[in-house]
Amino acid sequence: MNLKRVVVTGIGALTPIGNTAAEFWQGLSTGVSGAAPITKFDASLFKTQFACEVKNLDVEQFIDRKEARKMDPFTQFAMISVEEAMTDSGIDLEKIDKARAGVIWGSGIGGLRTFQDEVTEFAKGDGTPRFNPFFIPKMIADISAGFISIKYGFRGPNFVTVSACASATNALIDAFNYIRLGKADIFISGGSESAVTEAGIGGFNAMKALSQRNESPETASRPFDKERDGFVLGEGAGALILEEYEHAKARGAKIYAELVGGGMSADANHITAPHPEGLGASSVMQLALEDANLKPEDIDYINVHGTSTPLGDISETKAIEKVFGEHAYKLNISSTKSMTGHLLGAAGAIEAIACIFAMNHSLVPPTINHFTDDESFDPKLNLTFNKAQKREITYALSNTFGFGGHNCSVIFKKYN
């Protein structure tokens, strides 16, 4: 079958290290940490008292106050990042076929803040059911895609993927497939998450998943470091405009990169722990390479899932060594979660953007907070510790893995 080519023509980002795509890249390239004490609630009784929050955001600068009240923060984040991406794309809404334009978004949890607040208020009462009429629409994960499509009038395929921390990458792959199969011309895709709440921090604490380095939040996310003790919870959104190549070219669009391959797999191993030998991780990277018709030695940079958990970092590097063999030692590998924290269902979107910027700036963002070597990792691997490294990048691969054993990988090609 003659598959269509798919390119990225717009980017938007709202992250703990920058509220626009340009600010995000500036933070990545200079190794800024987004971790700090939690401001959204009193976290003094929690085992973890810090997170990577979005900072200095006035939602009403972007969304009418009345409309914003109908949205959980995860949807607000989505709308803000999408507005930037759509403006960046230069798409004239009067000149496209909106029946062939869709929205596929990702979120691992959805409206956690809304759910927590509504149930808490009910529990405080006398048992009389009093709920906000927007409770359910604000909470459900798919509402983000609904709001986006309503704003821009996109009438094509419209849904949200939910595959835990792989959700946004899953969304990108689904949008990629619809376009290359000729079923649509344009997709707004990406992901958003807003889980820095009492329930979010408390729930992940109960699992012993989060770092508890309260005395030094900015150094807490330390992938591949011997003293890593869990991930740092982040929040935000990333949006990419995916477009069929000829459609983009015909309207004179600026093209950031080409999306050339995607893979999906399952660990089928454990609800939260990765496969110890990285079985699902290795298979998903191999599937992405095959889908892109590439050899392992074609890849220059891998933006790893790299959450800073004791088991996850090890299994992922094992998988990379299995798939890439000797070429693994010629790759640049980095975890941008060392700076942004883990945005859960939005992680894949901002990390895809990180790959695209890395290609376009010939600069690999670093894995910050490396202090102590861990003998579990082959010292010949270039994990891009502490400082960005100059490198020409033609192909970049991004990994995202989620609770439940969900694995997704995407490959971007530099556009010339």
Short mmCIF file of N, CA, C and O in Angstrom, two decimals, residues 260 288-290 292-302 323-324 326-328 330-332 359 391-397 411-414:
data_model
loop_
_atom_site.label_atom_id
_atom_site.label_comp_id
_atom_site.label_asym_id
_atom_site.label_seq_id
_atom_site.Cartn_x
_atom_site.Cartn_y
_atom_site.Cartn_z
N VAL A 260 8.16 9.14 11.03
CA VAL A 260 8.38 8.07 10.06
C VAL A 260 8.06 6.67 10.59
O VAL A 260 7.99 5.73 9.80
N ALA A 288 9.16 -0.16 15.96
CA ALA A 288 9.23 1.21 15.42
C ALA A 288 10.25 1.29 14.29
O ALA A 288 10.01 1.93 13.26
N LEU A 289 11.40 0.63 14.47
CA LEU A 289 12.42 0.61 13.42
C LEU A 289 11.89 -0.07 12.16
O LEU A 289 12.09 0.43 11.04
N GLU A 290 11.21 -1.18 12.33
CA GLU A 290 10.67 -1.89 11.18
C GLU A 290 9.61 -1.06 10.48
O GLU A 290 9.54 -1.02 9.24
N ALA A 292 9.43 2.12 10.33
CA ALA A 292 10.10 3.23 9.62
C ALA A 292 11.03 2.73 8.53
O ALA A 292 11.64 3.55 7.83
N ASN A 293 11.17 1.41 8.41
CA ASN A 293 12.08 0.80 7.44
C ASN A 293 13.52 1.28 7.66
O ASN A 293 14.23 1.64 6.73
N LEU A 294 13.92 1.28 8.94
CA LEU A 294 15.26 1.73 9.32
C LEU A 294 16.05 0.61 9.97
O LEU A 294 15.48 -0.36 10.50
N LYS A 295 17.36 0.76 9.95
CA LYS A 295 18.26 -0.13 10.67
C LYS A 295 18.63 0.52 12.00
O LYS A 295 18.61 1.76 12.12
N PRO A 296 19.00 -0.26 13.01
CA PRO A 296 19.38 0.32 14.30
C PRO A 296 20.44 1.41 14.18
O PRO A 296 20.38 2.44 14.87
N GLU A 297 21.40 1.22 13.27
CA GLU A 297 22.49 2.18 13.15
C GLU A 297 22.05 3.51 12.51
O GLU A 297 22.84 4.47 12.46
N ASP A 298 20.81 3.60 12.05
CA ASP A 298 20.30 4.87 11.52
C ASP A 298 19.95 5.85 12.63
O ASP A 298 19.91 7.07 12.39
N ILE A 299 19.67 5.36 13.81
CA ILE A 299 19.23 6.22 14.92
C ILE A 299 20.44 6.93 15.53
O ILE A 299 21.47 6.32 15.79
N ASP A 300 20.26 8.23 15.79
CA ASP A 300 21.33 9.03 16.39
C ASP A 300 21.08 9.35 17.86
O ASP A 300 22.02 9.48 18.64
N TYR A 301 19.81 9.50 18.22
CA TYR A 301 19.46 9.94 19.57
C TYR A 301 18.21 9.21 20.06
O TYR A 301 17.25 9.04 19.30
N ILE A 302 18.25 8.78 21.31
CA ILE A 302 17.08 8.20 21.96
C ILE A 302 16.71 9.05 23.17
O ILE A 302 17.53 9.22 24.09
N VAL A 323 18.65 -4.23 21.29
CA VAL A 323 18.17 -3.83 19.96
C VAL A 323 19.30 -3.23 19.12
O VAL A 323 19.42 -3.52 17.92
N PHE A 324 20.16 -2.41 19.75
CA PHE A 324 21.13 -1.63 18.98
C PHE A 324 22.53 -2.25 18.95
O PHE A 324 23.38 -1.80 18.16
N GLU A 326 26.26 -3.05 19.11
CA GLU A 326 27.42 -2.17 19.23
C GLU A 326 27.08 -0.71 18.95
O GLU A 326 27.73 0.20 19.46
N HIS A 327 26.04 -0.51 18.14
CA HIS A 327 25.65 0.88 17.84
C HIS A 327 25.12 1.61 19.08
O HIS A 327 25.12 2.84 19.11
N ALA A 328 24.70 0.86 20.09
CA ALA A 328 24.22 1.49 21.33
C ALA A 328 25.27 2.44 21.90
O ALA A 328 24.93 3.45 22.52
N LYS A 330 27.31 4.24 20.22
CA LYS A 330 27.50 5.41 19.36
C LYS A 330 26.32 6.38 19.45
O LYS A 330 26.36 7.46 18.87
N LEU A 331 25.27 5.96 20.15
CA LEU A 331 24.08 6.79 20.32
C LEU A 331 24.29 7.85 21.38
O LEU A 331 25.09 7.68 22.30
N ASN A 332 23.54 8.93 21.27
CA ASN A 332 23.31 9.79 22.43
C ASN A 332 21.98 9.36 23.04
O ASN A 332 20.99 9.18 22.32
N MET A 359 16.87 17.73 16.98
CA MET A 359 17.28 17.57 15.58
C MET A 359 17.51 18.92 14.92
O MET A 359 18.50 19.12 14.22
N ARG A 391 25.44 17.59 18.37
CA ARG A 391 25.43 16.41 17.52
C ARG A 391 24.45 16.62 16.37
O ARG A 391 23.34 17.12 16.57
N GLU A 392 24.86 16.22 15.20
CA GLU A 392 23.94 16.19 14.06
C GLU A 392 23.01 14.99 14.24
O GLU A 392 23.47 13.86 14.42
N ILE A 393 21.72 15.23 14.19
CA ILE A 393 20.73 14.17 14.42
C ILE A 393 19.83 14.08 13.19
O ILE A 393 19.13 15.05 12.85
N THR A 394 19.86 12.94 12.54
CA THR A 394 18.96 12.71 11.41
C THR A 394 17.70 11.98 11.85
O THR A 394 16.60 12.31 11.43
N TYR A 395 17.88 10.97 12.73
CA TYR A 395 16.74 10.22 13.25
C TYR A 395 16.80 10.20 14.77
O TYR A 395 17.85 9.90 15.36
N ALA A 396 15.65 10.49 15.39
CA ALA A 396 15.55 10.44 16.85
C ALA A 396 14.37 9.55 17.23
O ALA A 396 13.31 9.59 16.60
N LEU A 397 14.58 8.75 18.25
CA LEU A 397 13.56 7.82 18.74
C LEU A 397 13.15 8.23 20.15
O LEU A 397 14.01 8.59 20.97
N ILE A 411 9.52 7.43 15.96
CA ILE A 411 10.78 7.86 15.33
C ILE A 411 10.51 9.07 14.45
O ILE A 411 9.60 9.05 13.60
N PHE A 412 11.28 10.12 14.66
CA PHE A 412 11.21 11.33 13.85
C PHE A 412 12.45 11.46 12.98
O PHE A 412 13.54 11.07 13.38
N LYS A 413 12.25 12.01 11.79
CA LYS A 413 13.35 12.25 10.86
C LYS A 413 13.52 13.76 10.66
O LYS A 413 12.51 14.48 10.52
N LYS A 414 14.74 14.21 10.64
CA LYS A 414 15.00 15.62 10.38
C LYS A 414 14.52 15.98 8.99
O LYS A 414 14.75 15.24 8.03
#
